[in-house]
Structure formats: structure tokens, C-alpha cells
Amino acid sequence: MTEDLVGFIRDALRVVIDPELGENVVDLGFIYDISVTDGAVLITMTATTPGCPATSFLKEGAQAAASTVPGLVSADVTMTFEPPWTPDLIAPGVRASLGFAAIN
Amino acid sequence: MIGASISRWTMSYFAMALAWLFLALALMVAGVGYPVAEIASPDTLVLVHAVCIGWLSLAMCGALFQFVPVLVAKPLFSERWALPALVLLTAGLVSLLAGFLSLGGRLPPVLWLLPLGAILLVAGFGLVVVDLGLTAWLRPTGPARFVLAGLASLCATVAFGAVFAFVLAGWAGSAGDAFLAAGIPLHAISGLGGWLTLTAMGVSYRLLSMFMLSPDVDDRQSRITLGAGALAIGVTVAGGILAIGVASGLSVVLSIAAVFGLVSAALYGRDIAGIFRNRKRRQLELNMRMATLSFASLAATALLGIVLVAAEAFAAHIGPFAFLAVFGWLSGLVLTKLYKIVAFLTWLETYGPVMGRAPTPRVQDLVAEGRATKWFVIYYVAVWAGTLMLLAGELHIFRAAAVAMTVGVVGIVREVIRIRRLADVAGPVRLPGGAVAPHLLFARN
């Protein structure tokens, strides 16, 4: 049941995109962890740059998207920059479509 | 808070800066000031200060109010100072230019406008320096150090300028006259080289790394680049004042500063090449492709300087040298980054608040790069042609190049306005429920 819920939350988060890269935060590897306890979800996520003004919008956007999933009593998002995000975390298919270097 | 918010007045600074750029272009097209007039004439002073304070400095200040908090991941010391600073700077520049026109006999002789302009500019730049300086000081690493060095250079530039304004008004006695006669190179180098170039370098390190997903330049490496540049400015300012004090001439001081300046430019070229080489996004956006033309212009400026010095023709051709630095390197970079920054900020302002609640476009969906490319190309080609015409002394053809520059800038500004109006965003995602269209001249947050 919890695994299904995590899957629904992950799908809901796909509406949140990184404005610069133009892909959703799930496929970009921004979502580090989704944990559900008694209907309360805690999402741990990151962004490309700590100082970027998009950071707070990404956090609030993830919270709003997760809140749309039925069966949750609350949704909280923690933004972290440890470990730092790297393009290696991007889903392979998306990485190719973004025109990323294969190595680096 | 991790990160930074949207600066409310950055768009206002950009709009005012572009208005001054259009005034400067109109003067060049009309043949007012250099090259038609002498390089030290009052008309040229109007042109130079409209470009350096009105266009470049206001654009740089607007960008820094948004960008310094990004560099240090801390909020701006005081968002409330940005608008009064813009008002003071604008009023100060208008007064200063009116003073120059008065000096040249184009207005009745009201020379007190010069010191008044200087005082207003000192107050305006003072607010900017304290606000940005206190913000950058929180985490003075990497690019933030460049900004701090740039702000220190701005202080020196403004101090020189203020003294000159009092001298020109006849309020500073014979010592002031001697200082004005010798000190103009110090004012120009600390302004163009220190304030504008060192700051542009620092900002570009972070912007390029951020938008191309390239690792940041090694801190020790960029510190050497900054060290060489800061030494060039430090030698110019301190050595220059000393040399004027003992009436020994500036040639030795300026030669040493030029060597440090060239070393800094070369190291910067190495750093930027590294950022491009190590980028993880292989496809370059328009702003990056066009920024390379600015870097090429900086390299060409350095090369031109070396050739002119070797040919003992630097003093005679300082005009084309400064023109290429101001319009090829600095203005070109500001225009390309302005194109990107406006799109990014407009996206954040419009779509950030509805993220997670509705589908949103990408930043790239706000721009039409294919259409914009030609305006940038026209601009750069016109600047390079204009430089060659100045070197050749072809003043009429130079004015034709100024017309072409104006055409390029009009095209770029039209693209920027379209970005701000969301004109190129596809209908279904243009304004999702809850999103509010941005105001043209300021951020609504």
C-alpha cells in the first residue's frame, strides 16, 4: 500500500519542472527520498544550485503536487544540497534528449 | 532561507539602462561627441557618461541586485535601497550631463550642476555599494570576490569623478586643476577595468557554470585571475595618485598596470575556455553562443592595445580601443546576459507560484532564439565595423555602423519586451490558472 502511495506521489511530482532544464524533477533526479508514515509524506529533494531563486518555487511546487495525491494527510518537503546534485542522476533517456555529454 | 528571491527593481534598472543606451546611440548617429568631436570635449563627456553610468552601470547594478544573493545564497542586505538608488543615480546623471552641456556652451553656464550631479551619484552608488557589499561580504568566495573588487573600484571611480566635477565647476583650486589634467586615465581604468570588467568577469563565472552545468572554476585558479586584475587597478589608483602627487608622469604606472591587466585577461580567457570545455550541456543556448562574441571582443581589445602600443599609436587611437572594450566586450556581454536573465526572471515571476499546481512552460519556451539571433549578429558586426572605421578615420561610415548598432539593439529590446509579455509562449500554458502576467518594468512580488 505504502509502495503504491510512493508511486502515486512520484507521478504527481512530474508536473514540477526545473525551468532551466525543462524536465520534471523526478526524471532529473532531484527527488532524493520519499517516505510515508501514517499518511504523512516527507520528500527530500535538491536542485542544481543552492543560491538559485527557483529553489523555493521547486520546494513549494513539490509540496503542492504531492498534496494532490489522495490518501495523504500531510506533505512536507525538505530541500538539501548534500550530496550535491550531478547530471549523473538524470534518467538516461532524458539525459540523451537534453543533449548532455556522455562523459564528464 | 536557501537561495534568493526575485529582485523587484532589476527590470526597472534594465529599462532605464536601455533608455540611456538608446540616447547614446542617438548621439553617435547624430554625430554628437567622439569621433566627430574631440575625445576630451564636453560633448564626448556627455556620450561617455551616458554609456558608462546610464547604460553599463545601471544594467550592472540591476543584475547585481538579483545576482549577488545567488552568489552567496543569502538574501540582499536591503531590497528597499534599490529604488532610491536608481532615482539618485538617474537624477545625478541628468545633472552631470546638463553640467557637461553647460560646460560646452550648449546650455546657460550653470556649472554647479556638475558638483550637484557628483553628490547625487555618490549617494546613489553609495547605497548600491553598501547594499551589495554587505551582501557579498557574507560569503566572499569565488565570484563574490570579483564583485567586491569591482565595488571597491567603483568607489575609486566615483571618487575621482566627484573630484573632477568640483574642479570643472571651478571649486577646487590649482591643485584640482593639476589633478584633472593628469588623472582622467585613472578614472577611466578604474571604471571600465575595475568596476565594469572585474564585476562582469565574476558574474560570468557563475552564470556560465550555472546555465551550462559546468563545474565551478577552481577557487585558487580564479583567485589568481582576480589578483592580477585587482593589482592592475590597485597600481593604477594608488600608483597613479602618487605619481600625480610627485608630478612624475603616469607612463611607468600605466605600463605596469597594463601588464597586470593583460595577464588577468589572458587568465580569464583560460578560465572561460575551461568552463565551456567542461560543460555538461553540450548544446549552447543563444545567450552563450553570442557571449562568445563578447569574449572574442575582449581578446581583440587586448590584442589591439598591444599592437597600438607596439606601434606607438595608443594615445592617438585610444578612441577605437575604448569603443571596442565598451561596445564589443562589455555592452555585448550585458545584452546577451540581459536576454537570458529577463527570460529566467520572467519565468520565475509568472510560473514559479503555480508550479506543482498546473503544467508550466520551460524558460526556453519564452524566447524565440531563431528570430533573436540576427539582431545580435547585426549588433556585433556593426560594433566591429565601427571599430575599424574609427581606426581608419572614416567618420561617415562610422555613423552608418552606429545606425546598424541601433537596429540591432532595437531588435534585441523588442525580443526582450516580447519575453516580458509572454508573447512567444504557446497558448495552452501561457497563463495557467493562478498565474499572473508580469509587469513590463518591475517584478510584482
CSV table of C-alpha atoms in Angstrom, one decimal, chain B:
chain,number,residue,atom,x,y,z
B,1,MET,CA,16.3,30.6,3.6
B,2,ILE,CA,18.3,28.7,1.0
B,3,GLY,CA,18.5,30.7,-2.2
B,4,ALA,CA,17.4,34.1,-3.2
B,5,SER,CA,14.1,35.8,-4.1
B,6,ILE,CA,13.3,37.8,-7.2
B,7,SER,CA,14.6,41.4,-7.1
B,8,ARG,CA,11.7,43.7,-7.5
B,9,TRP,CA,13.6,46.5,-9.3
B,10,THR,CA,16.0,44.6,-11.6
B,11,MET,CA,13.7,45.1,-14.6
B,12,SER,CA,13.4,48.9,-13.8
B,13,TYR,CA,17.2,49.2,-13.8
B,14,PHE,CA,17.4,47.3,-17.1
B,15,ALA,CA,14.7,49.5,-18.7
B,16,MET,CA,16.4,52.7,-17.5
B,17,ALA,CA,19.8,51.4,-18.7
B,18,LEU,CA,18.4,50.6,-22.2
B,19,ALA,CA,16.9,54.1,-22.4
B,20,TRP,CA,20.4,55.6,-21.8
B,21,LEU,CA,21.8,53.2,-24.4
B,22,PHE,CA,19.3,54.5,-26.9
B,23,LEU,CA,20.3,58.1,-26.1
B,24,ALA,CA,24.0,57.3,-26.5
B,25,LEU,CA,23.3,55.5,-29.8
B,26,ALA,CA,21.2,58.5,-31.0
B,27,LEU,CA,24.1,60.8,-30.1
B,28,MET,CA,26.6,58.7,-32.1
B,29,VAL,CA,24.3,58.5,-35.1
B,30,ALA,CA,23.8,62.3,-34.9
B,31,GLY,CA,27.5,62.9,-34.7
B,32,VAL,CA,27.5,64.5,-31.3
B,33,GLY,CA,30.7,63.8,-29.3
B,34,TYR,CA,33.6,61.5,-30.3
B,35,PRO,CA,34.6,60.8,-33.0
B,36,VAL,CA,33.2,63.9,-34.6
B,37,ALA,CA,34.2,66.0,-31.6
B,38,GLU,CA,37.5,65.8,-29.6
B,39,ILE,CA,37.8,62.9,-27.2
B,40,ALA,CA,38.0,65.3,-24.2
B,41,SER,CA,35.3,67.6,-25.4
B,42,PRO,CA,32.2,68.3,-23.2
B,43,ASP,CA,30.0,66.6,-25.9
B,44,THR,CA,32.1,63.5,-25.6
B,45,LEU,CA,31.9,63.6,-21.9
B,46,VAL,CA,28.0,63.5,-22.3
B,47,LEU,CA,28.3,60.5,-24.6
B,48,VAL,CA,30.8,58.6,-22.4
B,49,HIS,CA,28.9,59.1,-19.2
B,50,ALA,CA,25.5,58.2,-20.8
B,51,VAL,CA,27.1,54.9,-21.8
B,52,CYS,CA,29.2,54.1,-18.7
B,53,ILE,CA,26.9,55.3,-16.0
B,54,GLY,CA,23.5,55.3,-17.7
B,55,TRP,CA,23.8,52.1,-19.7
B,56,LEU,CA,26.5,49.9,-18.3
B,57,SER,CA,26.5,50.8,-14.6
B,58,LEU,CA,22.7,50.8,-14.3
B,59,ALA,CA,22.4,47.4,-16.1
B,60,MET,CA,25.2,46.0,-13.9
B,61,CYS,CA,23.6,47.3,-10.7
B,62,GLY,CA,20.2,45.8,-11.7
B,63,ALA,CA,21.8,42.5,-12.5
B,64,LEU,CA,23.8,42.5,-9.2
B,65,PHE,CA,20.8,43.2,-7.1
B,66,GLN,CA,19.4,39.9,-8.4
B,67,PHE,CA,22.6,38.0,-8.7
B,68,VAL,CA,24.7,38.8,-5.7
B,69,PRO,CA,22.2,37.0,-3.4
B,70,VAL,CA,22.5,34.0,-5.8
B,71,LEU,CA,26.3,34.1,-5.5
B,72,VAL,CA,26.2,34.0,-1.7
B,73,ALA,CA,22.9,32.1,-1.3
B,74,LYS,CA,21.7,34.8,1.1
B,75,PRO,CA,19.1,37.5,0.7
B,76,LEU,CA,20.0,41.0,-0.3
B,77,PHE,CA,21.0,43.2,2.7
B,78,SER,CA,18.2,45.6,1.9
B,79,GLU,CA,15.8,45.3,-1.1
B,80,ARG,CA,14.4,48.7,-0.1
B,81,TRP,CA,17.5,50.6,-1.1
B,82,ALA,CA,17.4,49.6,-4.8
B,83,LEU,CA,14.7,52.0,-5.9
B,84,PRO,CA,16.1,55.1,-4.1
B,85,ALA,CA,19.5,54.3,-5.5
B,86,LEU,CA,18.0,54.2,-9.0
B,87,VAL,CA,16.3,57.6,-8.5
B,88,LEU,CA,19.5,59.1,-7.1
B,89,LEU,CA,21.7,57.7,-9.9
B,90,THR,CA,19.3,58.9,-12.6
B,91,ALA,CA,19.0,62.4,-11.1
B,92,GLY,CA,22.7,62.6,-10.6
B,93,LEU,CA,23.5,61.5,-14.2
B,94,VAL,CA,20.9,64.0,-15.6
B,95,SER,CA,22.5,66.8,-13.6
B,96,LEU,CA,26.1,65.7,-14.5
B,97,LEU,CA,25.2,65.7,-18.3
B,98,ALA,CA,23.5,69.0,-18.0
B,99,GLY,CA,26.7,70.3,-16.4
B,100,PHE,CA,28.7,69.0,-19.3
B,101,LEU,CA,26.3,70.6,-21.8
B,102,SER,CA,26.7,73.8,-19.8
B,103,LEU,CA,30.5,73.5,-19.9
B,104,GLY,CA,30.3,73.1,-23.7
B,105,GLY,CA,28.1,76.1,-24.1
B,106,ARG,CA,25.0,74.1,-25.2
B,107,LEU,CA,23.2,75.3,-22.0
B,108,PRO,CA,23.5,78.5,-20.0
B,109,PRO,CA,26.5,78.5,-17.7
B,110,VAL,CA,25.2,76.7,-14.6
B,111,LEU,CA,28.4,74.8,-13.6
B,112,TRP,CA,27.1,73.9,-10.1
B,113,LEU,CA,25.1,71.2,-11.9
B,114,LEU,CA,28.4,69.2,-12.1
B,115,PRO,CA,29.1,69.0,-8.3
B,116,LEU,CA,25.4,68.5,-7.7
B,117,GLY,CA,25.4,65.6,-10.1
B,118,ALA,CA,28.5,64.2,-8.4
B,119,ILE,CA,26.9,64.4,-5.0
B,120,LEU,CA,23.8,62.6,-6.2
B,121,LEU,CA,25.8,60.0,-7.9
B,122,VAL,CA,28.0,59.4,-4.8
B,123,ALA,CA,24.8,59.0,-2.8
B,124,GLY,CA,23.3,56.6,-5.4
B,125,PHE,CA,26.4,54.5,-5.9
B,126,GLY,CA,27.0,54.6,-2.1
B,127,LEU,CA,23.6,52.9,-1.5
B,128,VAL,CA,24.5,50.3,-4.1
B,129,VAL,CA,28.0,49.7,-2.8
B,130,VAL,CA,26.9,49.3,0.8
B,131,ASP,CA,23.9,47.1,-0.1
B,132,LEU,CA,25.7,44.8,-2.4
B,133,GLY,CA,29.0,44.9,-0.4
B,134,LEU,CA,27.3,43.9,2.8
B,135,THR,CA,25.5,41.1,1.0
B,136,ALA,CA,28.6,39.8,-0.8
B,137,TRP,CA,30.7,40.1,2.3
B,138,LEU,CA,28.7,37.3,3.9
B,139,ARG,CA,30.4,34.6,1.8
B,140,PRO,CA,33.3,36.2,-0.1
B,141,THR,CA,34.3,33.2,-2.2
B,142,GLY,CA,34.9,32.8,-5.9
B,143,PRO,CA,32.8,35.2,-8.0
B,144,ALA,CA,31.7,37.2,-4.9
B,145,ARG,CA,35.3,38.3,-4.5
B,146,PHE,CA,35.3,39.7,-8.0
B,147,VAL,CA,32.1,41.7,-7.2
B,148,LEU,CA,33.8,43.1,-4.0
B,149,ALA,CA,36.8,44.1,-6.0
B,150,GLY,CA,34.5,45.7,-8.6
B,151,LEU,CA,32.7,47.6,-5.9
B,152,ALA,CA,36.0,48.8,-4.5
B,153,SER,CA,36.9,50.0,-8.0
B,154,LEU,CA,33.5,51.7,-8.3
B,155,CYS,CA,34.3,53.7,-5.1
B,156,ALA,CA,37.6,54.8,-6.6
B,157,THR,CA,35.9,55.7,-9.9
B,158,VAL,CA,33.2,57.7,-8.3
B,159,ALA,CA,35.7,59.5,-6.0
B,160,PHE,CA,37.9,60.5,-9.0
B,161,GLY,CA,34.8,61.6,-10.9
B,162,ALA,CA,33.4,63.7,-8.0
B,163,VAL,CA,36.8,65.5,-7.6
B,164,PHE,CA,36.8,66.2,-11.4
B,165,ALA,CA,33.2,67.6,-11.2
B,166,PHE,CA,34.3,70.0,-8.4
B,167,VAL,CA,37.4,71.0,-10.4
B,168,LEU,CA,35.3,71.6,-13.6
B,169,ALA,CA,33.0,73.8,-11.6
B,170,GLY,CA,36.0,75.9,-10.5
B,171,TRP,CA,35.7,74.9,-6.9
B,172,ALA,CA,38.9,73.0,-6.3
B,173,GLY,CA,41.7,75.5,-6.9
B,174,SER,CA,45.0,74.9,-8.8
B,175,ALA,CA,45.8,71.6,-7.1
B,176,GLY,CA,42.5,70.3,-8.5
B,177,ASP,CA,43.3,71.6,-12.0
B,178,ALA,CA,46.6,69.6,-11.9
B,179,PHE,CA,44.8,66.5,-10.7
B,180,LEU,CA,42.2,66.8,-13.5
B,181,ALA,CA,44.9,67.4,-16.1
B,182,ALA,CA,46.6,64.1,-15.3
B,183,GLY,CA,44.1,61.9,-13.6
B,184,ILE,CA,41.5,61.1,-16.3
B,185,PRO,CA,43.2,57.7,-17.2
B,186,LEU,CA,42.9,56.7,-13.6
B,187,HIS,CA,39.2,57.4,-13.6
B,188,ALA,CA,38.6,55.6,-16.9
B,189,ILE,CA,40.7,52.5,-15.9
B,190,SER,CA,39.2,52.0,-12.5
B,191,GLY,CA,35.7,52.4,-14.1
B,192,LEU,CA,36.0,50.3,-17.2
B,193,GLY,CA,38.7,47.9,-16.0
B,194,GLY,CA,37.9,47.6,-12.3
B,195,TRP,CA,34.2,48.2,-11.7
B,196,LEU,CA,32.7,47.0,-15.0
B,197,THR,CA,35.2,44.4,-16.2
B,198,LEU,CA,36.1,42.7,-12.9
B,199,THR,CA,32.4,42.5,-12.0
B,200,ALA,CA,31.4,41.2,-15.4
B,201,MET,CA,34.1,38.6,-15.1
B,202,GLY,CA,32.9,37.4,-11.7
B,203,VAL,CA,29.2,37.3,-12.7
B,204,SER,CA,30.1,35.4,-15.9
B,205,TYR,CA,32.0,32.7,-14.0
B,206,ARG,CA,28.8,31.8,-12.1
B,207,LEU,CA,26.3,32.4,-14.8
B,208,LEU,CA,28.2,30.3,-17.4
B,209,SER,CA,28.7,27.5,-14.9
B,210,MET,CA,25.1,27.6,-13.8
B,211,PHE,CA,23.5,27.7,-17.2
B,212,MET,CA,25.9,25.2,-18.9
B,213,LEU,CA,26.1,22.9,-15.9
B,214,SER,CA,29.8,23.1,-15.8
B,215,PRO,CA,31.9,22.6,-12.6
B,216,ASP,CA,32.8,25.9,-11.0
B,217,VAL,CA,36.3,27.2,-11.8
B,218,ASP,CA,38.8,26.1,-9.1
B,219,ASP,CA,38.8,28.8,-6.4
B,220,ARG,CA,42.6,29.1,-6.4
B,221,GLN,CA,42.7,29.5,-10.2
B,222,SER,CA,40.1,32.3,-10.3
B,223,ARG,CA,41.8,33.9,-7.3
B,224,ILE,CA,45.0,34.4,-9.4
B,225,THR,CA,42.9,35.9,-12.3
B,226,LEU,CA,41.3,38.3,-9.8
B,227,GLY,CA,44.6,39.0,-8.2
B,228,ALA,CA,46.2,40.1,-11.4
B,229,GLY,CA,43.2,42.3,-12.3
B,230,ALA,CA,43.0,43.8,-8.8
B,231,LEU,CA,46.7,44.5,-8.9
B,232,ALA,CA,46.2,46.3,-12.2
B,233,ILE,CA,43.6,48.5,-10.6
B,234,GLY,CA,45.4,48.9,-7.4
B,235,VAL,CA,48.6,50.0,-9.1
B,236,THR,CA,46.6,52.4,-11.3
B,237,VAL,CA,44.8,54.1,-8.4
B,238,ALA,CA,47.5,54.1,-5.7
B,239,GLY,CA,50.5,54.5,-8.0
B,240,GLY,CA,48.6,57.0,-10.2
B,241,ILE,CA,47.7,59.2,-7.3
B,242,LEU,CA,51.3,59.0,-6.0
B,243,ALA,CA,52.7,59.8,-9.5
B,244,ILE,CA,50.5,62.8,-9.8
B,245,GLY,CA,51.5,63.9,-6.3
B,246,VAL,CA,55.2,63.9,-7.2
B,247,ALA,CA,54.5,65.1,-10.8
B,248,SER,CA,56.5,62.2,-12.3
B,249,GLY,CA,54.1,61.3,-15.1
B,250,LEU,CA,51.9,58.2,-15.4
B,251,SER,CA,53.7,56.2,-18.0
B,252,VAL,CA,55.5,53.8,-15.7
B,253,VAL,CA,52.4,53.2,-13.5
B,254,LEU,CA,50.2,52.7,-16.5
B,255,SER,CA,52.7,50.3,-18.1
B,256,ILE,CA,52.8,48.1,-15.0
B,257,ALA,CA,49.0,48.2,-14.8
B,258,ALA,CA,48.7,47.2,-18.4
B,259,VAL,CA,50.9,44.2,-17.9
B,260,PHE,CA,48.8,43.0,-14.9
B,261,GLY,CA,45.6,43.8,-16.9
B,262,LEU,CA,46.8,41.7,-19.9
B,263,VAL,CA,47.7,38.8,-17.6
B,264,SER,CA,44.3,39.0,-15.9
B,265,ALA,CA,42.5,39.0,-19.3
B,266,ALA,CA,44.6,36.0,-20.5
B,267,LEU,CA,43.9,34.0,-17.3
B,268,TYR,CA,40.2,34.9,-17.6
B,269,GLY,CA,40.2,33.5,-21.2
B,270,ARG,CA,41.7,30.3,-19.9
B,271,ASP,CA,39.1,30.1,-17.1
B,272,ILE,CA,36.2,30.7,-19.5
B,273,ALA,CA,37.6,28.2,-22.0
B,274,GLY,CA,37.7,25.7,-19.2
B,275,ILE,CA,34.0,26.3,-18.3
B,276,PHE,CA,33.0,25.8,-21.9
B,277,ARG,CA,35.1,22.7,-22.3
B,278,ASN,CA,33.8,21.0,-19.1
B,279,ARG,CA,30.2,21.9,-19.6
B,280,LYS,CA,27.7,19.0,-19.3
B,281,ARG,CA,25.1,20.6,-21.5
B,282,ARG,CA,26.6,20.3,-25.0
B,283,GLN,CA,24.0,22.4,-26.9
B,284,LEU,CA,24.6,26.1,-26.3
B,285,GLU,CA,21.7,28.5,-26.0
B,286,LEU,CA,21.7,31.7,-27.9
B,287,ASN,CA,23.0,33.8,-25.0
B,288,MET,CA,26.0,31.6,-24.6
B,289,ARG,CA,26.8,31.5,-28.3
B,290,MET,CA,26.6,35.3,-28.5
B,291,ALA,CA,28.6,35.7,-25.3
B,292,THR,CA,31.5,34.0,-27.1
B,293,LEU,CA,31.5,37.1,-29.4
B,294,SER,CA,32.0,39.3,-26.4
B,295,PHE,CA,34.9,37.2,-25.2
B,296,ALA,CA,36.3,37.4,-28.7
B,297,SER,CA,35.9,41.2,-28.5
B,298,LEU,CA,37.7,41.3,-25.1
B,299,ALA,CA,40.6,39.3,-26.7
B,300,ALA,CA,40.5,41.6,-29.7
B,301,THR,CA,40.6,44.6,-27.4
B,302,ALA,CA,43.7,43.3,-25.6
B,303,LEU,CA,45.4,42.5,-29.0
B,304,LEU,CA,44.5,45.9,-30.4
B,305,GLY,CA,46.1,47.5,-27.3
B,306,ILE,CA,49.3,45.5,-27.7
B,307,VAL,CA,49.5,46.4,-31.4
B,308,LEU,CA,48.8,50.1,-30.8
B,309,VAL,CA,51.4,50.3,-28.0
B,310,ALA,CA,54.0,48.5,-30.2
B,311,ALA,CA,53.3,50.9,-33.0
B,312,GLU,CA,53.5,53.9,-30.5
B,313,ALA,CA,50.0,54.8,-31.6
B,314,PHE,CA,48.0,54.0,-28.5
B,315,ALA,CA,47.3,57.6,-27.4
B,316,ALA,CA,46.2,58.5,-31.0
B,317,HIS,CA,43.8,55.6,-31.2
B,318,ILE,CA,42.5,55.3,-27.7
B,319,GLY,CA,39.0,56.0,-29.0
B,320,PRO,CA,38.7,52.8,-31.1
B,321,PHE,CA,40.3,50.8,-28.3
B,322,ALA,CA,37.8,52.1,-25.7
B,323,PHE,CA,34.9,51.7,-28.2
B,324,LEU,CA,35.7,48.0,-28.7
B,325,ALA,CA,36.0,47.5,-25.0
B,326,VAL,CA,32.8,49.3,-24.2
B,327,PHE,CA,30.6,48.0,-27.0
B,328,GLY,CA,32.1,44.7,-28.1
B,329,TRP,CA,33.1,43.3,-24.7
B,330,LEU,CA,31.0,45.0,-22.0
B,331,SER,CA,27.8,46.0,-23.8
B,332,GLY,CA,27.7,42.8,-25.9
B,333,LEU,CA,28.0,40.7,-22.7
B,334,VAL,CA,25.4,42.8,-20.9
B,335,LEU,CA,22.9,42.5,-23.9
B,336,THR,CA,23.4,38.7,-24.2
B,337,LYS,CA,23.0,38.1,-20.4
B,338,LEU,CA,20.1,40.6,-20.2
B,339,TYR,CA,18.3,38.4,-22.8
B,340,LYS,CA,18.8,35.4,-20.6
B,341,ILE,CA,18.2,37.0,-17.2
B,342,VAL,CA,14.9,38.6,-18.3
B,343,ALA,CA,13.6,35.3,-19.6
B,344,PHE,CA,14.6,33.5,-16.4
B,345,LEU,CA,13.2,36.1,-14.0
B,346,THR,CA,10.0,36.4,-16.0
B,347,TRP,CA,9.6,32.6,-15.8
B,348,LEU,CA,10.1,32.6,-12.0
B,349,GLU,CA,7.8,35.5,-11.5
B,350,THR,CA,5.0,34.1,-13.7
B,351,TYR,CA,5.2,30.4,-13.3
B,352,GLY,CA,7.1,29.8,-10.0
B,353,PRO,CA,4.0,30.4,-7.9
B,354,VAL,CA,1.8,27.9,-9.8
B,355,MET,CA,4.5,25.2,-10.0
B,356,GLY,CA,3.1,21.8,-8.9
B,357,ARG,CA,-0.4,23.1,-9.4
B,358,ALA,CA,-0.5,23.3,-13.2
B,359,PRO,CA,1.7,22.4,-16.2
B,360,THR,CA,4.2,25.2,-16.9
B,361,PRO,CA,6.4,26.1,-19.9
B,362,ARG,CA,10.2,26.0,-19.8
B,363,VAL,CA,12.3,29.1,-19.8
B,364,GLN,CA,13.3,28.3,-23.4
B,365,ASP,CA,9.6,28.5,-24.3
B,366,LEU,CA,9.6,32.2,-23.5
B,367,VAL,CA,12.2,33.0,-26.1
B,368,ALA,CA,12.4,32.8,-29.9
B,369,GLU,CA,16.1,32.3,-30.4
B,370,GLY,CA,16.0,31.9,-34.2
B,371,ARG,CA,14.4,35.3,-34.6
B,372,ALA,CA,16.7,36.9,-32.0
B,373,THR,CA,20.0,35.6,-33.4
B,374,LYS,CA,20.0,38.0,-36.3
B,375,TRP,CA,19.7,41.1,-34.1
B,376,PHE,CA,22.7,40.0,-32.0
B,377,VAL,CA,24.7,39.3,-35.1
B,378,ILE,CA,23.9,42.7,-36.6
B,379,TYR,CA,24.9,44.3,-33.4
B,380,TYR,CA,28.3,42.6,-33.1
B,381,VAL,CA,29.2,43.0,-36.8
B,382,ALA,CA,28.3,46.7,-36.6
B,383,VAL,CA,30.5,47.2,-33.5
B,384,TRP,CA,33.5,45.5,-35.2
B,385,ALA,CA,32.9,47.5,-38.4
B,386,GLY,CA,32.6,50.7,-36.3
B,387,THR,CA,35.9,50.0,-34.6
B,388,LEU,CA,37.6,49.5,-37.9
B,389,MET,CA,36.1,52.7,-39.2
B,390,LEU,CA,37.3,54.6,-36.2
B,391,LEU,CA,40.8,53.2,-36.8
B,392,ALA,CA,40.6,54.2,-40.4
B,393,GLY,CA,39.2,57.7,-39.6
B,394,GLU,CA,36.1,57.1,-41.8
B,395,LEU,CA,33.7,59.1,-39.6
B,396,HIS,CA,30.7,58.9,-42.0
B,397,ILE,CA,30.9,55.2,-42.3
B,398,PHE,CA,31.3,55.0,-38.5
B,399,ARG,CA,27.9,56.7,-38.2
B,400,ALA,CA,26.4,54.1,-40.6
B,401,ALA,CA,27.8,51.5,-38.2
B,402,ALA,CA,26.1,53.3,-35.3
B,403,VAL,CA,22.8,53.1,-37.2
B,404,ALA,CA,23.3,49.4,-37.7
B,405,MET,CA,24.1,49.0,-33.9
B,406,THR,CA,20.9,50.8,-33.2
B,407,VAL,CA,19.0,48.5,-35.5
B,408,GLY,CA,20.5,45.5,-33.6
B,409,VAL,CA,19.7,46.9,-30.2
B,410,VAL,CA,16.1,47.8,-31.2
B,411,GLY,CA,15.6,44.2,-32.4
B,412,ILE,CA,17.1,42.8,-29.1
B,413,VAL,CA,14.9,45.1,-27.0
B,414,ARG,CA,11.8,44.1,-29.0
B,415,GLU,CA,12.7,40.5,-28.2
B,416,VAL,CA,13.1,41.3,-24.5
B,417,ILE,CA,9.7,43.0,-24.4
B,418,ARG,CA,8.1,40.0,-26.1
B,419,ILE,CA,9.7,37.8,-23.4
B,420,ARG,CA,8.3,40.0,-20.7
B,421,ARG,CA,4.8,40.0,-22.4
B,422,LEU,CA,5.0,36.1,-22.7
B,423,ALA,CA,4.3,36.7,-26.4
B,424,ASP,CA,6.0,33.6,-27.7
B,425,VAL,CA,4.6,31.2,-25.1
B,426,ALA,CA,2.2,28.7,-26.6
B,427,GLY,CA,-1.5,29.4,-25.8
B,428,PRO,CA,-2.4,26.5,-23.5
B,429,VAL,CA,0.4,27.0,-21.0
B,430,ARG,CA,0.8,30.8,-21.4
B,431,LEU,CA,-1.2,31.7,-18.3
B,432,PRO,CA,-2.3,28.6,-16.3
B,433,GLY,CA,-4.9,29.1,-13.6
B,434,GLY,CA,-3.5,31.3,-10.8
B,435,ALA,CA,-0.6,32.7,-12.8
B,436,VAL,CA,-0.4,36.5,-13.2
B,437,ALA,CA,1.2,38.1,-16.3
B,438,PRO,CA,4.3,40.1,-15.3
B,439,HIS,CA,4.5,43.9,-15.4
B,440,LEU,CA,6.9,45.2,-18.0
B,441,LEU,CA,9.0,47.4,-15.7
B,442,PHE,CA,9.2,45.7,-12.3
B,443,ALA,CA,8.5,42.4,-10.6
B,444,ARG,CA,5.2,42.0,-8.9
B,445,ASN,CA,6.5,40.0,-5.9
